[in-house]
């Protein structure tokens, strides 16, 4: 168990906990960024450099920024006096714990997982190879994902458009 | 046709109208009630006289008979027709009924003066008068029957007028039920007549059931037709027996004396009981068909076959003697007169049977006058003696009540048949004359003579007890006095003028009426259509024929014997004490006991008919309670059980199951609706739980 | 504990943290963030299995899968945040428990 893994995993989990529990939404977004960085580090440790960079670019560069924007747009930034949790929060926590417990138990108790001795170290594909595969073997999924992203872009734009006539009903108290 | 024929219906209608008005009159309107009833009957009397006059011109020249018929209702191709008829028979009856009725109405004003239900009394009286007059003019057996029943109803109401007295209520019931037996016979006869003859109209332009065409149709040239005719006649005569108190059914009439005395006089002496005689007279062509004139000839060759008059004769003759015998031993002043009435009605039937309509009707008319007179006199005596009815406690009343005494004496002599001057002599003599000439047998004649002897005897006995001797009331206070109308106190007194004047009028007519039908001048007989072979004028010679004189001598002797015998027993030694036994009782104790107890007819009926009836009723009751009641109960319980089971099944199985299903469905639906509360994170929690559960399941047993 | 297990457990914990956030926070943006964490945990699993699972034939499959997953997550986030902004425009709130119209 090397130190790099411990540091990266600890950082990731701690930041994730912070992101999910802090009161200030901006702080949460920042902690989320740290979490994503931690995961990217874990990806690096696992030998997936391209994915690591993609993770940083997409999650940190796009998603986290989107979240910050949304936070600001919905005026949710700053500390609020309102209760943070959806009541009863203990139930939600319990369910989450149950799920984690089940997964961890299954991971720890499973004898099917490949062990260190029997592992076959895959050769990490280079970025060129990856690009070739994407353009050959996986060209159809790539096109579908492109289409999906386009649809998401258009949908988000449509959703975000202001209605031509602000005939919105008065906000509910 | 005379106008009176068309307006004849007014005669019964007016008293009916008065009865209707009086039924709605408040009790305290006493004077109005009396005036209304009396004036209604007075108008009826006037109309009756007009009708009588209308028939007079035709007397002797064939029969005057006018009728008005109308259709009552139509069923199928048959019509039920009613109508009224005016002929001499109806006319004399109309005059007699309304005349006697009017006098008795007037008398009642005095007699009932103290009664609380004065208006009700006059209402019933008017009802009776209307029904009786309707009965007289009816030209249909059905209409006659309707009025007949109305008369019976009025009789019932009036006998039970003092219904708070148990004896009166019982007597009313007895009268009603006993006459009902006769009425059933009459009803059956009526139905038979309708089915055989096709009509109930008496006279209908040759088609009525009393006219030869219909009679021929009924009788036909066979033995069966003869049987039909005699059967119908006997059934109708059965009705007359019930109404007129003849032998098997006479028991109600003496008990009917529980009613007020004017009622006894009007209904149970003068008019209603004579209705039976009138009925027989009315349907006389049916009773005694003129066989040779019927088309089809004589079913039985040779002599004319026997008909219903045979039965009428015998029943009348036996009743006349039987009732007279009982009257000898009675002590109640009204009961003596009641048995006398039964006896005299027997005479009338005897007269009808042996001599035809005119003979019977003559006695009916004279009897109506003198018997009404006697009853009203008895009422006056009772009134004067403060409701004392026992002749043993009277005596010596001729001095305090002279008018009553004089008129009563006239009535007594008329009833006894004292010769020459009194009407009863002539009418009874007529009957005896006819009986003497009767082809069937001599026995009715001897019975009639014996009855005349007894009549004279018991009337004299009564006169002696009531008016002669000395007063015996003081020794024993009148225990029987009801004390309802007036307190029993003071000496006997003469009745008021309103009561004595009718007495006087009746006394006069009791004398005069006899001269309408003497053998010398048989006007009434001619008028009523009997063939006497006379010219209609006075023929003293007829009176002086050998046979007539001989018969008159015999009856005079009989009457004298009766009066003398009674005087010897009762008059010579004045009875001084009310407790003294009857002289007759001392001489013939056993026979007297039989007579006093009315030959035990009531007891005989109680022991046979009534006991059998009661046993049958008890049996029926048991049958009803156990068999039919049990069946009904069983069905009832079965049905109840079935319905209970059905209800139970319905409520606890069908409904409850359905209800439970519905309730659970609603509850579960509400629970499910509560689960999906619209909160996103609750759904997410559900997904998470489900995922964890699935995982646990896989871990513990699924994937291996 | 094998390296694979270590990564798997970390991924499980990360998933749990994301799930807990999604289940307990009221703010819709943070719920979305929790979902992103769960997706990231899944991606971590993919890479871990790619690294230690032993698939010699197609060495790039795991990587490509994760790349697609990242793309889908990006699209999802974009649309989700656009929805949140729109809802906020209508209801002036991003509190999820105030929206309960999603029921019969």
CSV table of N, CA and C in Angstrom, one decimal, chain B residues 392-537:
chain,number,residue,atom,x,y,z
B,392,UNK,N,-148.3,-7.8,38.4
B,392,UNK,CA,-148.7,-8.2,39.7
B,392,UNK,C,-148.5,-7.0,40.7
B,393,UNK,N,-147.7,-6.0,40.3
B,393,UNK,CA,-147.5,-4.9,41.2
B,393,UNK,C,-148.3,-3.7,40.8
B,394,UNK,N,-149.3,-3.9,39.9
B,394,UNK,CA,-150.1,-2.7,39.5
B,394,UNK,C,-151.4,-2.8,40.2
B,395,UNK,N,-152.5,-2.8,39.5
B,395,UNK,CA,-153.8,-3.0,40.1
B,395,UNK,C,-154.4,-1.6,40.5
B,396,UNK,N,-155.8,-1.6,40.2
B,396,UNK,CA,-156.5,-0.4,40.6
B,396,UNK,C,-156.2,0.8,39.9
B,397,UNK,N,-155.7,0.7,38.7
B,397,UNK,CA,-155.3,1.9,38.0
B,397,UNK,C,-156.4,2.6,37.3
B,398,UNK,N,-157.6,2.0,37.3
B,398,UNK,CA,-158.7,2.7,36.5
B,398,UNK,C,-159.0,4.0,37.0
B,399,UNK,N,-158.8,4.2,38.3
B,399,UNK,CA,-159.2,5.5,38.9
B,399,UNK,C,-158.2,6.6,38.6
B,400,UNK,N,-156.9,6.3,38.9
B,400,UNK,CA,-155.9,7.4,38.5
B,400,UNK,C,-155.7,7.7,37.0
B,401,UNK,N,-156.0,6.7,36.2
B,401,UNK,CA,-155.7,6.8,34.8
B,401,UNK,C,-157.0,6.5,34.0
B,402,UNK,N,-158.0,7.4,34.0
B,402,UNK,CA,-159.2,7.0,33.4
B,402,UNK,C,-159.1,7.0,31.8
B,403,UNK,N,-158.4,7.9,31.2
B,403,UNK,CA,-158.4,7.9,29.8
B,403,UNK,C,-157.6,6.6,29.3
B,404,UNK,N,-156.5,6.3,29.9
B,404,UNK,CA,-155.8,5.1,29.6
B,404,UNK,C,-156.7,3.9,29.8
B,405,UNK,N,-157.4,3.9,30.9
B,405,UNK,CA,-158.3,2.7,31.1
B,405,UNK,C,-159.3,2.5,30.0
B,406,UNK,N,-160.0,3.6,29.7
B,406,UNK,CA,-161.0,3.5,28.7
B,406,UNK,C,-160.5,3.1,27.4
B,407,UNK,N,-159.4,3.7,26.9
B,407,UNK,CA,-158.9,3.3,25.6
B,407,UNK,C,-158.3,1.9,25.6
B,408,UNK,N,-157.7,1.5,26.7
B,408,UNK,CA,-157.1,0.2,26.9
B,408,UNK,C,-158.3,-0.8,26.8
B,409,UNK,N,-159.4,-0.5,27.4
B,409,UNK,CA,-160.5,-1.4,27.4
B,409,UNK,C,-161.0,-1.6,26.0
B,410,UNK,N,-161.0,-0.5,25.2
B,410,UNK,CA,-161.5,-0.7,23.8
B,410,UNK,C,-160.5,-1.6,23.1
B,411,UNK,N,-159.2,-1.4,23.3
B,411,UNK,CA,-158.2,-2.2,22.6
B,411,UNK,C,-158.4,-3.7,23.0
B,412,UNK,N,-158.6,-3.9,24.3
B,412,UNK,CA,-158.7,-5.2,24.8
B,412,UNK,C,-159.9,-5.9,24.2
B,413,UNK,N,-161.0,-5.2,24.1
B,413,UNK,CA,-162.2,-5.8,23.6
B,413,UNK,C,-162.1,-6.1,22.1
B,414,UNK,N,-161.4,-5.1,21.4
B,414,UNK,CA,-161.1,-5.4,20.0
B,414,UNK,C,-160.3,-6.6,19.8
B,415,UNK,N,-159.3,-6.7,20.6
B,415,UNK,CA,-158.4,-7.9,20.5
B,415,UNK,C,-159.1,-9.2,20.8
B,416,UNK,N,-159.9,-9.1,21.9
B,416,UNK,CA,-160.6,-10.3,22.3
B,416,UNK,C,-161.7,-10.7,21.3
B,417,UNK,N,-162.2,-9.7,20.5
B,417,UNK,CA,-163.2,-10.0,19.6
B,417,UNK,C,-164.6,-9.9,20.2
B,418,UNK,N,-164.8,-8.9,21.0
B,418,UNK,CA,-166.2,-8.7,21.5
B,418,UNK,C,-167.1,-8.4,20.4
B,419,UNK,N,-168.2,-9.0,20.3
B,419,UNK,CA,-169.1,-9.0,19.1
B,419,UNK,C,-169.5,-7.6,18.7
B,420,UNK,N,-169.7,-7.5,17.4
B,420,UNK,CA,-170.5,-6.4,16.7
B,420,UNK,C,-169.8,-5.1,16.7
B,421,UNK,N,-169.3,-4.6,17.9
B,421,UNK,CA,-168.9,-3.2,17.9
B,421,UNK,C,-167.4,-3.1,17.6
B,422,UNK,N,-166.7,-4.1,17.8
B,422,UNK,CA,-165.2,-3.9,17.7
B,422,UNK,C,-164.6,-4.6,16.5
B,423,UNK,N,-163.6,-4.0,16.0
B,423,UNK,CA,-163.0,-4.4,14.7
B,423,UNK,C,-162.5,-5.8,14.7
B,424,UNK,N,-161.8,-6.2,15.9
B,424,UNK,CA,-161.2,-7.5,16.0
B,424,UNK,C,-162.3,-8.6,15.8
B,425,UNK,N,-163.5,-8.4,16.2
B,425,UNK,CA,-164.5,-9.4,16.0
B,425,UNK,C,-164.7,-9.7,14.5
B,426,UNK,N,-164.8,-8.6,13.7
B,426,UNK,CA,-165.1,-8.8,12.3
B,426,UNK,C,-164.0,-9.4,11.6
B,427,UNK,N,-162.8,-9.0,11.9
B,427,UNK,CA,-161.6,-9.5,11.1
B,427,UNK,C,-161.4,-10.9,11.5
B,428,UNK,N,-161.5,-11.2,12.8
B,428,UNK,CA,-161.2,-12.6,13.3
B,428,UNK,C,-162.3,-13.5,12.8
B,429,UNK,N,-163.5,-13.0,12.8
B,429,UNK,CA,-164.6,-13.8,12.3
B,429,UNK,C,-164.4,-14.1,10.8
B,430,UNK,N,-163.9,-13.2,10.1
B,430,UNK,CA,-163.6,-13.4,8.7
B,430,UNK,C,-162.7,-14.6,8.5
B,431,UNK,N,-161.6,-14.6,9.4
B,431,UNK,CA,-160.6,-15.7,9.3
B,431,UNK,C,-161.3,-17.0,9.6
B,432,UNK,N,-162.1,-17.0,10.7
B,432,UNK,CA,-162.7,-18.3,11.1
B,432,UNK,C,-163.6,-18.8,10.1
B,433,UNK,N,-164.3,-17.8,9.5
B,433,UNK,CA,-165.2,-18.2,8.4
B,433,UNK,C,-164.5,-18.8,7.3
B,434,UNK,N,-163.4,-18.2,6.9
B,434,UNK,CA,-162.6,-18.8,5.8
B,434,UNK,C,-162.1,-20.2,6.2
B,435,UNK,N,-161.6,-20.3,7.4
B,435,UNK,CA,-161.0,-21.5,7.9
B,435,UNK,C,-162.1,-22.6,7.9
B,436,UNK,N,-163.3,-22.2,8.3
B,436,UNK,CA,-164.4,-23.2,8.3
B,436,UNK,C,-164.6,-23.8,7.0
B,437,UNK,N,-164.5,-22.9,6.0
B,437,UNK,CA,-164.8,-23.3,4.6
B,437,UNK,C,-163.6,-23.9,3.9
B,438,UNK,N,-162.5,-24.0,4.6
B,438,UNK,CA,-161.2,-24.5,4.0
B,438,UNK,C,-161.4,-26.0,3.6
B,439,UNK,N,-160.9,-26.3,2.4
B,439,UNK,CA,-161.1,-27.7,1.9
B,439,UNK,C,-160.2,-28.6,2.6
B,440,UNK,N,-159.0,-28.2,3.0
B,440,UNK,CA,-158.0,-29.1,3.5
B,440,UNK,C,-158.3,-29.8,4.7
B,441,UNK,N,-158.7,-29.1,5.8
B,441,UNK,CA,-158.9,-29.7,7.0
B,441,UNK,C,-159.7,-28.8,8.0
B,442,UNK,N,-160.3,-29.4,8.9
B,442,UNK,CA,-161.1,-28.6,9.9
B,442,UNK,C,-160.2,-28.2,11.1
B,443,UNK,N,-159.1,-28.8,11.2
B,443,UNK,CA,-158.3,-28.6,12.4
B,443,UNK,C,-157.9,-27.1,12.6
B,444,UNK,N,-157.5,-26.4,11.5
B,444,UNK,CA,-157.1,-25.0,11.7
B,444,UNK,C,-158.3,-24.2,12.2
B,445,UNK,N,-159.5,-24.6,11.9
B,445,UNK,CA,-160.7,-23.8,12.4
B,445,UNK,C,-160.8,-24.0,13.9
B,446,UNK,N,-160.6,-25.3,14.3
B,446,UNK,CA,-160.7,-25.5,15.8
B,446,UNK,C,-159.6,-24.8,16.5
B,447,UNK,N,-158.4,-24.9,15.9
B,447,UNK,CA,-157.3,-24.2,16.6
B,447,UNK,C,-157.6,-22.7,16.7
B,448,UNK,N,-158.1,-22.1,15.6
B,448,UNK,CA,-158.5,-20.7,15.7
B,448,UNK,C,-159.5,-20.4,16.8
B,449,UNK,N,-160.5,-21.3,16.9
B,449,UNK,CA,-161.5,-21.0,17.9
B,449,UNK,C,-160.8,-21.1,19.3
B,450,UNK,N,-160.0,-22.1,19.5
B,450,UNK,CA,-159.3,-22.3,20.8
B,450,UNK,C,-158.4,-21.0,21.1
B,451,UNK,N,-157.7,-20.5,20.0
B,451,UNK,CA,-156.9,-19.3,20.2
B,451,UNK,C,-157.8,-18.1,20.6
B,452,UNK,N,-159.0,-18.0,20.0
B,452,UNK,CA,-159.8,-16.9,20.4
B,452,UNK,C,-160.2,-17.0,21.8
B,453,UNK,N,-160.5,-18.2,22.3
B,453,UNK,CA,-160.9,-18.4,23.7
B,453,UNK,C,-159.7,-17.9,24.6
B,454,UNK,N,-158.5,-18.4,24.2
B,454,UNK,CA,-157.3,-18.0,25.0
B,454,UNK,C,-157.1,-16.5,25.0
B,455,UNK,N,-157.3,-15.9,23.8
B,455,UNK,CA,-157.1,-14.5,23.7
B,455,UNK,C,-158.0,-13.7,24.6
B,456,UNK,N,-159.2,-14.0,24.6
B,456,UNK,CA,-160.2,-13.4,25.5
B,456,UNK,C,-159.7,-13.6,27.0
B,457,UNK,N,-159.3,-14.8,27.2
B,457,UNK,CA,-158.9,-15.1,28.6
B,457,UNK,C,-157.7,-14.3,29.1
B,458,UNK,N,-156.6,-14.3,28.3
B,458,UNK,CA,-155.4,-13.6,28.9
B,458,UNK,C,-155.6,-12.1,28.9
B,459,UNK,N,-156.4,-11.6,27.9
B,459,UNK,CA,-156.6,-10.1,27.9
B,459,UNK,C,-157.4,-9.7,29.2
B,460,UNK,N,-158.4,-10.5,29.5
B,460,UNK,CA,-159.2,-10.2,30.7
B,460,UNK,C,-158.4,-10.3,31.9
B,461,UNK,N,-157.5,-11.3,32.0
B,461,UNK,CA,-156.6,-11.5,33.1
B,461,UNK,C,-155.8,-10.3,33.3
B,462,UNK,N,-155.3,-9.8,32.1
B,462,UNK,CA,-154.4,-8.6,32.2
B,462,UNK,C,-155.1,-7.4,32.7
B,463,UNK,N,-156.3,-7.2,32.1
B,463,UNK,CA,-157.2,-6.0,32.5
B,463,UNK,C,-157.4,-6.1,34.0
B,464,UNK,N,-157.8,-7.2,34.5
B,464,UNK,CA,-158.1,-7.4,35.9
B,464,UNK,C,-156.9,-7.0,36.7
B,465,UNK,N,-155.7,-7.6,36.3
B,465,UNK,CA,-154.5,-7.4,37.1
B,465,UNK,C,-154.2,-5.9,37.1
B,466,UNK,N,-154.3,-5.2,36.0
B,466,UNK,CA,-153.8,-3.9,35.9
B,466,UNK,C,-154.7,-2.9,36.4
B,467,UNK,N,-156.0,-3.0,36.0
B,467,UNK,CA,-156.9,-1.8,36.3
B,467,UNK,C,-157.8,-2.1,37.5
B,468,UNK,N,-158.1,-3.3,37.8
B,468,UNK,CA,-159.1,-3.6,38.8
B,468,UNK,C,-158.4,-3.9,40.1
B,469,UNK,N,-159.2,-4.2,41.2
B,469,UNK,CA,-158.6,-4.5,42.4
B,469,UNK,C,-158.1,-3.2,43.1
B,470,UNK,N,-157.0,-3.5,43.9
B,470,UNK,CA,-156.4,-2.3,44.6
B,470,UNK,C,-155.0,-2.3,44.3
B,471,UNK,N,-154.4,-1.2,44.6
B,471,UNK,CA,-153.0,-1.0,44.3
B,471,UNK,C,-152.1,-1.9,45.1
B,472,UNK,N,-151.1,-2.5,44.4
B,472,UNK,CA,-150.3,-3.5,45.2
B,472,UNK,C,-148.8,-3.0,45.1
B,473,UNK,N,-148.6,-1.8,44.5
B,473,UNK,CA,-147.2,-1.4,44.3
B,473,UNK,C,-146.5,-1.1,45.6
B,474,UNK,N,-147.3,-0.5,46.6
B,474,UNK,CA,-146.7,-0.1,47.8
B,474,UNK,C,-146.1,-1.2,48.6
B,475,UNK,N,-146.7,-2.4,48.5
B,475,UNK,CA,-146.2,-3.5,49.3
B,475,UNK,C,-144.8,-3.9,48.9
B,476,UNK,N,-144.5,-3.9,47.6
B,476,UNK,CA,-143.2,-4.2,47.2
B,476,UNK,C,-142.7,-3.1,46.3
B,477,UNK,N,-141.7,-2.4,46.7
B,477,UNK,CA,-141.2,-1.3,45.8
B,477,UNK,C,-140.7,-1.9,44.5
B,478,UNK,N,-140.8,-1.1,43.4
B,478,UNK,CA,-140.5,-1.7,42.1
B,478,UNK,C,-139.0,-1.9,42.0
B,479,UNK,N,-138.6,-3.1,42.1
B,479,UNK,CA,-137.2,-3.4,42.1
B,479,UNK,C,-136.7,-3.4,40.6
B,480,UNK,N,-137.6,-3.7,39.7
B,480,UNK,CA,-137.2,-3.7,38.3
B,480,UNK,C,-137.0,-2.4,37.7
B,481,UNK,N,-137.5,-1.3,38.4
B,481,UNK,CA,-137.5,0.0,37.8
B,481,UNK,C,-136.0,0.4,37.6
B,482,UNK,N,-135.8,0.9,36.5
B,482,UNK,CA,-134.4,1.2,36.2
B,482,UNK,C,-134.0,2.5,36.9
B,483,UNK,N,-135.0,3.4,37.0
B,483,UNK,CA,-134.7,4.7,37.7
B,483,UNK,C,-133.8,5.6,36.8
B,484,UNK,N,-133.7,5.3,35.6
B,484,UNK,CA,-132.9,6.1,34.8
B,484,UNK,C,-133.6,7.3,34.3
B,485,UNK,N,-134.9,7.1,33.9
B,485,UNK,CA,-135.6,8.2,33.3
B,485,UNK,C,-136.3,9.1,34.4
B,486,UNK,N,-136.9,8.4,35.3
B,486,UNK,CA,-137.4,9.3,36.4
B,486,UNK,C,-137.3,8.4,37.7
B,487,UNK,N,-137.1,9.1,38.8
B,487,UNK,CA,-137.1,8.4,40.1
B,487,UNK,C,-138.5,7.8,40.4
B,488,UNK,N,-138.5,6.6,40.9
B,488,UNK,CA,-139.7,5.9,41.2
B,488,UNK,C,-140.3,6.6,42.5
B,489,UNK,N,-141.2,7.4,42.3
B,489,UNK,CA,-141.8,8.1,43.5
B,489,UNK,C,-143.2,8.5,43.2
B,490,UNK,N,-144.0,8.6,44.2
B,490,UNK,CA,-145.3,9.2,44.0
B,490,UNK,C,-146.3,8.2,43.5
B,491,UNK,N,-147.6,8.7,43.4
B,491,UNK,CA,-148.7,7.9,43.0
B,491,UNK,C,-148.7,7.8,41.5
B,492,UNK,N,-149.4,6.7,41.0
B,492,UNK,CA,-149.6,6.7,39.5
B,492,UNK,C,-150.4,7.9,39.0
B,493,UNK,N,-150.0,8.4,37.8
B,493,UNK,CA,-150.7,9.6,37.4
B,493,UNK,C,-151.1,9.3,35.9
B,494,UNK,N,-152.1,10.1,35.5
B,494,UNK,CA,-152.4,10.0,34.1
B,494,UNK,C,-151.4,10.6,33.2
B,495,UNK,N,-151.2,10.1,32.0
B,495,UNK,CA,-150.2,10.6,31.1
B,495,UNK,C,-150.6,11.9,30.5
B,496,UNK,N,-149.6,12.7,30.0
B,496,UNK,CA,-149.9,14.0,29.4
B,496,UNK,C,-150.8,13.8,28.1
B,497,UNK,N,-151.3,15.0,27.7
B,497,UNK,CA,-152.2,15.0,26.6
B,497,UNK,C,-151.6,14.4,25.3
B,498,UNK,N,-150.3,14.7,25.1
B,498,UNK,CA,-149.6,14.3,23.9
B,498,UNK,C,-149.6,12.8,23.8
B,499,UNK,N,-149.8,12.1,24.9
B,499,UNK,CA,-149.9,10.7,24.9
B,499,UNK,C,-151.3,10.2,24.8
B,500,UNK,N,-152.2,10.8,25.5
B,500,UNK,CA,-153.6,10.3,25.5
B,500,UNK,C,-154.4,10.6,24.3
B,501,UNK,N,-154.0,11.7,23.6
B,501,UNK,CA,-154.8,12.0,22.3
B,501,UNK,C,-154.6,10.9,21.3
B,502,UNK,N,-153.3,10.5,21.0
B,502,UNK,CA,-153.1,9.4,20.1
B,502,UNK,C,-153.9,8.1,20.5
B,503,UNK,N,-153.9,7.9,21.9
B,503,UNK,CA,-154.7,6.7,22.3
B,503,UNK,C,-156.1,6.8,21.9
B,504,UNK,N,-156.7,8.0,22.1
B,504,UNK,CA,-158.1,8.2,21.8
B,504,UNK,C,-158.4,8.0,20.3
B,505,UNK,N,-157.5,8.6,19.5
B,505,UNK,CA,-157.7,8.4,18.0
B,505,UNK,C,-157.6,7.0,17.7
B,506,UNK,N,-156.6,6.3,18.2
B,506,UNK,CA,-156.5,4.8,17.9
B,506,UNK,C,-157.7,4.0,18.4
B,507,UNK,N,-158.2,4.4,19.5
B,507,UNK,CA,-159.4,3.7,20.0
B,507,UNK,C,-160.5,3.9,19.1
B,508,UNK,N,-160.7,5.1,18.6
B,508,UNK,CA,-161.8,5.3,17.7
B,508,UNK,C,-161.6,4.4,16.4
B,509,UNK,N,-160.4,4.5,15.9
B,509,UNK,CA,-160.2,3.7,14.6
B,509,UNK,C,-160.3,2.2,14.9
B,510,UNK,N,-159.9,1.8,16.1
B,510,UNK,CA,-160.0,0.4,16.4
B,510,UNK,C,-161.5,-0.1,16.3
B,511,UNK,N,-162.4,0.8,16.6
B,511,UNK,CA,-163.8,0.5,16.5
B,511,UNK,C,-164.3,0.6,15.0
B,512,UNK,N,-163.9,1.7,14.4
B,512,UNK,CA,-164.5,2.0,13.1
B,512,UNK,C,-164.0,1.1,12.0
B,513,UNK,N,-162.7,0.8,12.1
B,513,UNK,CA,-162.1,0.0,11.0
B,513,UNK,C,-162.8,-1.3,10.8
B,514,UNK,N,-163.4,-1.9,11.8
B,514,UNK,CA,-164.1,-3.2,11.6
B,514,UNK,C,-165.2,-3.1,10.7
B,515,UNK,N,-165.8,-2.0,10.5
B,515,UNK,CA,-167.0,-1.9,9.7
B,515,UNK,C,-166.7,-1.8,8.2
B,516,UNK,N,-165.4,-1.8,7.9
B,516,UNK,CA,-165.0,-1.8,6.5
B,516,UNK,C,-165.0,-3.2,5.9
B,517,UNK,N,-165.2,-4.2,6.7
B,517,UNK,CA,-165.1,-5.5,6.1
B,517,UNK,C,-166.1,-6.5,6.7
B,518,UNK,N,-167.2,-6.0,7.1
B,518,UNK,CA,-168.2,-7.0,7.6
B,518,UNK,C,-168.8,-7.8,6.5
B,519,UNK,N,-169.4,-8.9,6.8
B,519,UNK,CA,-170.0,-9.7,5.7
B,519,UNK,C,-171.1,-8.9,5.0
B,520,UNK,N,-171.7,-8.0,5.7
B,520,UNK,CA,-172.8,-7.3,5.1
B,520,UNK,C,-172.3,-6.3,4.1
B,521,UNK,N,-171.1,-5.7,4.4
B,521,UNK,CA,-170.6,-4.7,3.4
B,521,UNK,C,-169.1,-5.0,3.3
B,522,UNK,N,-168.7,-6.0,2.5
B,522,UNK,CA,-167.3,-6.4,2.4
B,522,UNK,C,-166.5,-5.4,1.5
B,523,UNK,N,-166.5,-4.1,1.9
B,523,UNK,CA,-165.9,-3.2,1.0
B,523,UNK,C,-164.4,-3.5,0.9
B,524,UNK,N,-163.7,-3.7,2.0
B,524,UNK,CA,-162.3,-3.9,1.9
B,524,UNK,C,-161.9,-5.1,1.1
B,525,UNK,N,-162.7,-6.2,1.2
B,525,UNK,CA,-162.4,-7.4,0.5
B,525,UNK,C,-162.5,-7.1,-1.0
B,526,UNK,N,-163.6,-6.4,-1.4
B,526,UNK,CA,-163.8,-6.0,-2.8
B,526,UNK,C,-162.6,-5.1,-3.3
B,527,UNK,N,-162.3,-4.2,-2.4
B,527,UNK,CA,-161.3,-3.3,-2.8
B,527,UNK,C,-160.0,-4.0,-3.0
B,528,UNK,N,-159.7,-5.0,-2.2
B,528,UNK,CA,-158.4,-5.7,-2.3
B,528,UNK,C,-158.5,-6.7,-3.4
B,529,UNK,N,-159.6,-6.8,-4.1
B,529,UNK,CA,-159.6,-7.7,-5.2
B,529,UNK,C,-160.1,-9.1,-5.0
B,530,UNK,N,-160.6,-9.4,-3.7
B,530,UNK,CA,-161.1,-10.7,-3.5
B,530,UNK,C,-162.5,-10.9,-4.1
B,531,UNK,N,-162.7,-12.0,-4.5
B,531,UNK,CA,-164.0,-12.2,-5.2
B,531,UNK,C,-165.1,-12.7,-4.1
B,532,UNK,N,-165.9,-11.8,-3.7
B,532,UNK,CA,-166.9,-12.1,-2.7
B,532,UNK,C,-168.3,-12.3,-3.3
B,533,UNK,N,-168.3,-12.0,-4.6
B,533,UNK,CA,-169.6,-12.2,-5.2
B,533,UNK,C,-170.6,-11.1,-4.8
B,534,UNK,N,-170.2,-10.1,-4.1
B,534,UNK,CA,-171.2,-9.1,-3.7
B,534,UNK,C,-171.2,-7.9,-4.7
B,535,UNK,N,-172.2,-7.1,-4.5
B,535,UNK,CA,-172.4,-6.0,-5.5
B,535,UNK,C,-171.6,-4.7,-5.0
B,536,UNK,N,-171.1,-4.8,-3.8
B,536,UNK,CA,-170.3,-3.6,-3.3
B,536,UNK,C,-171.2,-2.8,-2.4
B,537,UNK,N,-172.5,-3.0,-2.4
B,537,UNK,CA,-173.4,-2.2,-1.5
B,537,UNK,C,-173.6,-3.0,-0.2
